Short mmCIF file of C-alpha atoms and ligand atoms in Angstrom, two decimals:
data_model
loop_
_atom_site.label_atom_id
_atom_site.label_comp_id
_atom_site.label_asym_id
_atom_site.label_seq_id
_atom_site.Cartn_x
_atom_site.Cartn_y
_atom_site.Cartn_z
CA MET A 9 -215.77 -74.24 -86.09
CA LEU A 10 -219.39 -73.57 -87.05
CA SER A 11 -220.93 -71.09 -84.60
CA LEU A 12 -224.54 -71.50 -83.58
CA ASN A 13 -226.69 -68.52 -82.73
CA LEU A 14 -229.90 -68.47 -80.79
CA PRO A 15 -232.83 -68.82 -83.20
CA HIS A 16 -234.79 -65.77 -82.38
CA ASP A 17 -237.71 -63.91 -83.88
CA ARG A 18 -236.55 -60.37 -83.27
CA SER A 19 -240.13 -59.16 -82.87
CA ALA A 20 -240.68 -61.48 -79.92
CA PRO A 21 -238.89 -61.02 -76.62
CA LEU A 22 -236.01 -63.30 -75.75
CA LYS A 23 -236.89 -64.45 -72.25
CA VAL A 24 -233.89 -65.30 -70.11
CA LEU A 25 -234.03 -66.82 -66.64
CA CYS A 26 -230.89 -66.48 -64.50
CA LEU A 27 -230.73 -68.62 -61.37
CA GLY A 28 -228.06 -68.24 -58.69
CA ALA A 29 -227.71 -69.76 -55.25
CA HIS A 30 -225.63 -66.94 -53.80
CA SER A 31 -225.50 -63.23 -54.41
CA ASP A 32 -222.59 -63.20 -56.89
CA ASP A 33 -222.97 -66.57 -58.63
CA ILE A 34 -224.89 -65.43 -61.72
CA GLU A 35 -222.42 -62.64 -62.40
CA ILE A 36 -219.35 -64.86 -61.96
CA GLY A 37 -220.81 -67.71 -63.99
CA CYS A 38 -222.49 -65.92 -66.90
CA GLY A 39 -222.14 -62.16 -66.35
CA GLY A 40 -220.16 -61.64 -69.55
CA THR A 41 -222.59 -63.71 -71.58
CA ILE A 42 -225.51 -61.68 -70.24
CA LEU A 43 -223.75 -58.44 -71.21
CA ARG A 44 -223.08 -59.82 -74.69
CA LEU A 45 -226.67 -61.05 -75.10
CA LEU A 46 -228.04 -57.66 -74.11
CA SER A 47 -225.80 -55.92 -76.62
CA CYS A 48 -226.79 -58.31 -79.46
CA TYR A 49 -230.52 -58.56 -78.78
CA LYS A 50 -232.58 -55.47 -78.11
CA ASN A 51 -235.72 -57.20 -76.90
CA VAL A 52 -234.51 -59.24 -73.93
CA GLU A 53 -236.58 -59.84 -70.82
CA VAL A 54 -234.60 -61.13 -67.86
CA THR A 55 -235.82 -62.76 -64.69
CA TRP A 56 -232.92 -62.82 -62.24
CA VAL A 57 -233.31 -64.86 -59.06
CA VAL A 58 -230.81 -65.05 -56.20
CA PHE A 59 -231.79 -67.53 -53.51
CA SER A 60 -229.46 -66.75 -50.61
CA SER A 61 -228.66 -63.41 -49.05
CA ASP A 62 -228.47 -61.43 -45.86
CA LYS A 63 -229.19 -57.73 -45.61
CA GLU A 64 -225.84 -56.58 -46.99
CA ARG A 65 -225.44 -59.26 -49.64
CA GLY A 66 -229.03 -58.77 -50.73
CA ARG A 67 -228.40 -55.09 -51.31
CA GLU A 68 -225.23 -55.91 -53.22
CA ALA A 69 -227.07 -58.50 -55.33
CA ARG A 70 -229.75 -56.00 -56.34
CA ASN A 71 -227.21 -53.30 -57.16
CA SER A 72 -225.16 -55.74 -59.22
CA ALA A 73 -228.19 -57.04 -61.14
CA GLU A 74 -229.10 -53.45 -62.01
CA LEU A 75 -225.59 -52.92 -63.38
CA PHE A 76 -225.60 -56.08 -65.50
CA LEU A 77 -229.17 -55.64 -66.74
CA GLY A 78 -228.92 -51.98 -67.67
CA GLN A 79 -229.77 -52.74 -71.33
CA ALA A 80 -232.57 -55.22 -70.69
CA LYS A 81 -235.96 -54.34 -72.17
CA ARG A 82 -237.60 -55.65 -69.04
CA LYS A 83 -236.16 -57.08 -65.87
CA GLU A 84 -237.39 -58.68 -62.70
CA ILE A 85 -234.89 -59.04 -59.89
CA VAL A 86 -235.80 -61.40 -57.05
CA VAL A 87 -233.57 -61.87 -54.01
CA LYS A 88 -234.48 -64.51 -51.44
CA ASP A 89 -232.88 -65.08 -48.04
CA PHE A 90 -232.30 -68.80 -47.73
CA ARG A 91 -229.38 -69.72 -45.51
CA ASP A 92 -226.03 -70.05 -47.29
CA GLY A 93 -224.79 -73.66 -47.16
CA PHE A 94 -228.09 -75.16 -45.99
CA PHE A 95 -230.05 -75.44 -49.24
CA PRO A 96 -230.48 -79.25 -49.16
CA PHE A 97 -232.22 -78.89 -45.79
CA ASP A 98 -234.56 -76.21 -47.15
CA GLY A 99 -235.33 -78.18 -50.30
CA ALA A 100 -239.13 -78.08 -50.11
CA LYS A 101 -239.27 -74.31 -49.67
CA ILE A 102 -236.75 -73.77 -52.45
CA LYS A 103 -238.69 -76.07 -54.77
CA GLU A 104 -241.79 -73.94 -54.15
CA ILE A 105 -239.90 -70.92 -55.50
CA PHE A 106 -239.02 -72.92 -58.62
CA GLU A 107 -242.66 -73.89 -59.10
CA ARG A 108 -243.62 -70.22 -59.00
CA LEU A 109 -241.08 -69.51 -61.76
CA LYS A 110 -242.78 -71.81 -64.30
CA PRO A 111 -244.99 -69.02 -65.75
CA VAL A 112 -241.86 -67.10 -66.78
CA LEU A 113 -241.69 -69.45 -69.83
CA PRO A 114 -238.02 -68.72 -70.45
CA SER A 115 -236.35 -69.26 -73.83
CA LEU A 116 -232.98 -69.72 -72.17
CA ILE A 117 -232.02 -70.64 -68.62
CA PHE A 118 -228.68 -70.11 -66.91
CA THR A 119 -228.16 -72.19 -63.79
CA HIS A 120 -225.52 -74.02 -61.77
CA ASN A 121 -223.69 -77.13 -62.90
CA ARG A 122 -225.18 -80.43 -61.81
CA LYS A 123 -221.70 -81.69 -60.81
CA ASP A 124 -220.69 -78.60 -58.83
CA ALA A 125 -218.94 -79.43 -55.54
CA HIS A 126 -221.09 -76.97 -53.56
CA GLN A 127 -224.27 -78.55 -52.20
CA ASP A 128 -226.32 -75.37 -52.68
CA HIS A 129 -225.27 -75.16 -56.32
CA ARG A 130 -226.10 -78.82 -56.97
CA LEU A 131 -229.59 -78.46 -55.55
CA MET A 132 -230.20 -75.46 -57.79
CA ALA A 133 -229.13 -77.48 -60.84
CA GLU A 134 -231.31 -80.44 -59.88
CA LEU A 135 -234.39 -78.29 -59.32
CA THR A 136 -233.81 -76.45 -62.59
CA TRP A 137 -233.97 -79.70 -64.57
CA ASN A 138 -236.81 -80.92 -62.40
CA THR A 139 -238.87 -77.80 -63.08
CA PHE A 140 -238.10 -76.87 -66.70
CA ARG A 141 -238.66 -79.86 -68.99
CA ASP A 142 -238.70 -78.34 -72.47
CA HIS A 143 -236.13 -75.58 -72.30
CA LEU A 144 -232.59 -74.74 -73.31
CA ILE A 145 -230.55 -74.90 -70.11
CA LEU A 146 -226.93 -73.82 -69.86
CA GLU A 147 -225.06 -74.65 -66.67
CA TYR A 148 -222.36 -72.16 -65.70
CA GLU A 149 -219.22 -72.78 -63.68
CA ILE A 150 -218.07 -71.24 -60.41
CA LEU A 151 -214.40 -71.49 -59.52
CA LYS A 152 -213.72 -72.51 -55.95
CA TYR A 153 -211.29 -73.92 -53.36
CA ASP A 154 -212.73 -77.41 -53.81
CA GLY A 155 -211.24 -77.65 -57.30
CA ASP A 156 -214.18 -78.93 -59.33
CA MET A 157 -213.43 -77.36 -62.69
CA GLY A 158 -214.36 -79.70 -65.52
CA GLN A 159 -214.70 -79.72 -69.29
CA PRO A 160 -217.57 -77.50 -70.39
CA SER A 161 -218.92 -77.97 -73.90
CA VAL A 162 -220.48 -74.63 -74.88
CA PHE A 163 -218.39 -71.50 -75.23
CA VAL A 164 -219.40 -67.86 -75.55
CA ALA A 165 -216.55 -65.70 -76.83
CA LEU A 166 -216.33 -62.32 -75.14
CA GLY A 167 -214.58 -59.16 -76.20
CA SER A 168 -211.98 -57.91 -73.74
CA GLU A 169 -214.13 -54.82 -73.08
CA VAL A 170 -217.02 -57.03 -71.95
CA CYS A 171 -214.67 -59.00 -69.69
CA GLN A 172 -213.44 -55.80 -68.10
CA ARG A 173 -217.00 -54.56 -67.57
CA LYS A 174 -217.93 -57.86 -65.93
CA ILE A 175 -214.95 -57.72 -63.59
CA ASN A 176 -215.41 -54.04 -62.77
CA TYR A 177 -219.08 -54.57 -61.97
CA LEU A 178 -218.21 -57.54 -59.75
CA MET A 179 -215.52 -55.70 -57.85
CA ASP A 180 -217.65 -52.57 -57.44
CA ALA A 181 -220.89 -54.30 -56.48
CA PHE A 182 -219.63 -56.93 -54.05
CA GLN A 183 -217.53 -54.96 -51.58
CA SER A 184 -218.32 -57.50 -48.85
CA GLN A 185 -216.52 -60.23 -50.81
CA ARG A 186 -213.29 -58.43 -51.54
CA ALA A 187 -211.53 -59.76 -48.44
CA LYS A 188 -211.88 -63.29 -49.78
CA ARG A 189 -208.61 -64.47 -51.28
CA TRP A 190 -210.21 -65.80 -54.44
CA PHE A 191 -212.39 -62.77 -55.15
CA GLN A 192 -209.85 -61.03 -57.34
CA LYS A 193 -209.75 -59.63 -60.84
CA GLU A 194 -206.99 -62.07 -61.81
CA THR A 195 -209.07 -65.09 -60.79
CA PHE A 196 -212.04 -64.10 -62.93
CA LEU A 197 -209.93 -63.02 -65.89
CA SER A 198 -207.75 -66.14 -65.84
CA LEU A 199 -210.72 -68.50 -66.13
CA MET A 200 -212.15 -66.50 -69.02
CA ARG A 201 -208.69 -66.54 -70.67
CA LEU A 202 -208.47 -70.32 -70.28
CA ARG A 203 -211.93 -70.87 -71.77
CA GLY A 204 -211.13 -68.39 -74.53
CA MET A 205 -208.06 -70.43 -75.43
CA GLU A 206 -210.15 -73.62 -75.52
CA CYS A 207 -212.57 -72.16 -78.10
CA ASN A 208 -210.15 -70.05 -80.17
CA ALA A 209 -211.98 -66.88 -79.13
CA PRO A 210 -210.77 -63.96 -81.30
CA SER A 211 -210.19 -61.81 -78.21
CA GLY A 212 -208.77 -64.72 -76.22
CA TYR A 213 -211.61 -64.65 -73.69
CA ALA A 214 -214.82 -66.64 -73.20
CA GLU A 215 -217.26 -68.01 -70.67
CA ALA A 216 -218.12 -71.68 -70.84
CA PHE A 217 -221.15 -73.80 -70.01
CA TYR A 218 -222.33 -77.36 -69.73
CA CYS A 219 -225.18 -78.20 -72.09
CA ARG A 220 -226.74 -81.59 -71.41
CA LYS A 221 -229.47 -81.43 -74.02
CA LEU A 222 -229.60 -79.52 -77.30
CA VAL A 223 -232.12 -79.81 -80.14
CA LEU A 224 -230.97 -78.75 -83.63
ZN1 ZN B 7 -222.46 -69.87 -54.87
#
């Protein structure tokens, strides 16, 4: 299969905007892809925005973002404290945050999937498309009890070393989540193995995204 790469003038920064409803969403959904991007492109500027947190999860989110963005040329980490599970009822305030992100002028945006079963995730996806009208948007997937896994169309093959780094960072950074039955190395690795199989990834591993609009 023909592989497409990001068209990128290496002298100009690649601006990436990562949007996550909850403290670990970005890492679970596209953490491996971010690590691969940062190893391939030396001039990457990342704006990383987490919308929901409490004191502990906010600290974890910042620590995790620092781990994942270690190779970024420039990074801005923003952690908000909207209430988990109540995003649709805080829509106006959340939309104001999106409006303030417009000047970032990102080349690439990672956000939630529009068809995600979690109401917070769906609102994030809707506001992303509502706010950014001339941008490449990739929607990541978050595995969950609800069982909403679909058929993503864009695959990023990941070396096994990158997968291990992603999982190690997740397990180290989010100690508060480790009691959850799904927050396990096997869960994260199995989804990447499945997506790797679907795209014939050389290593066997990949992350996958929904792309609703692509201009060649
Ligand atoms: Zn979430």
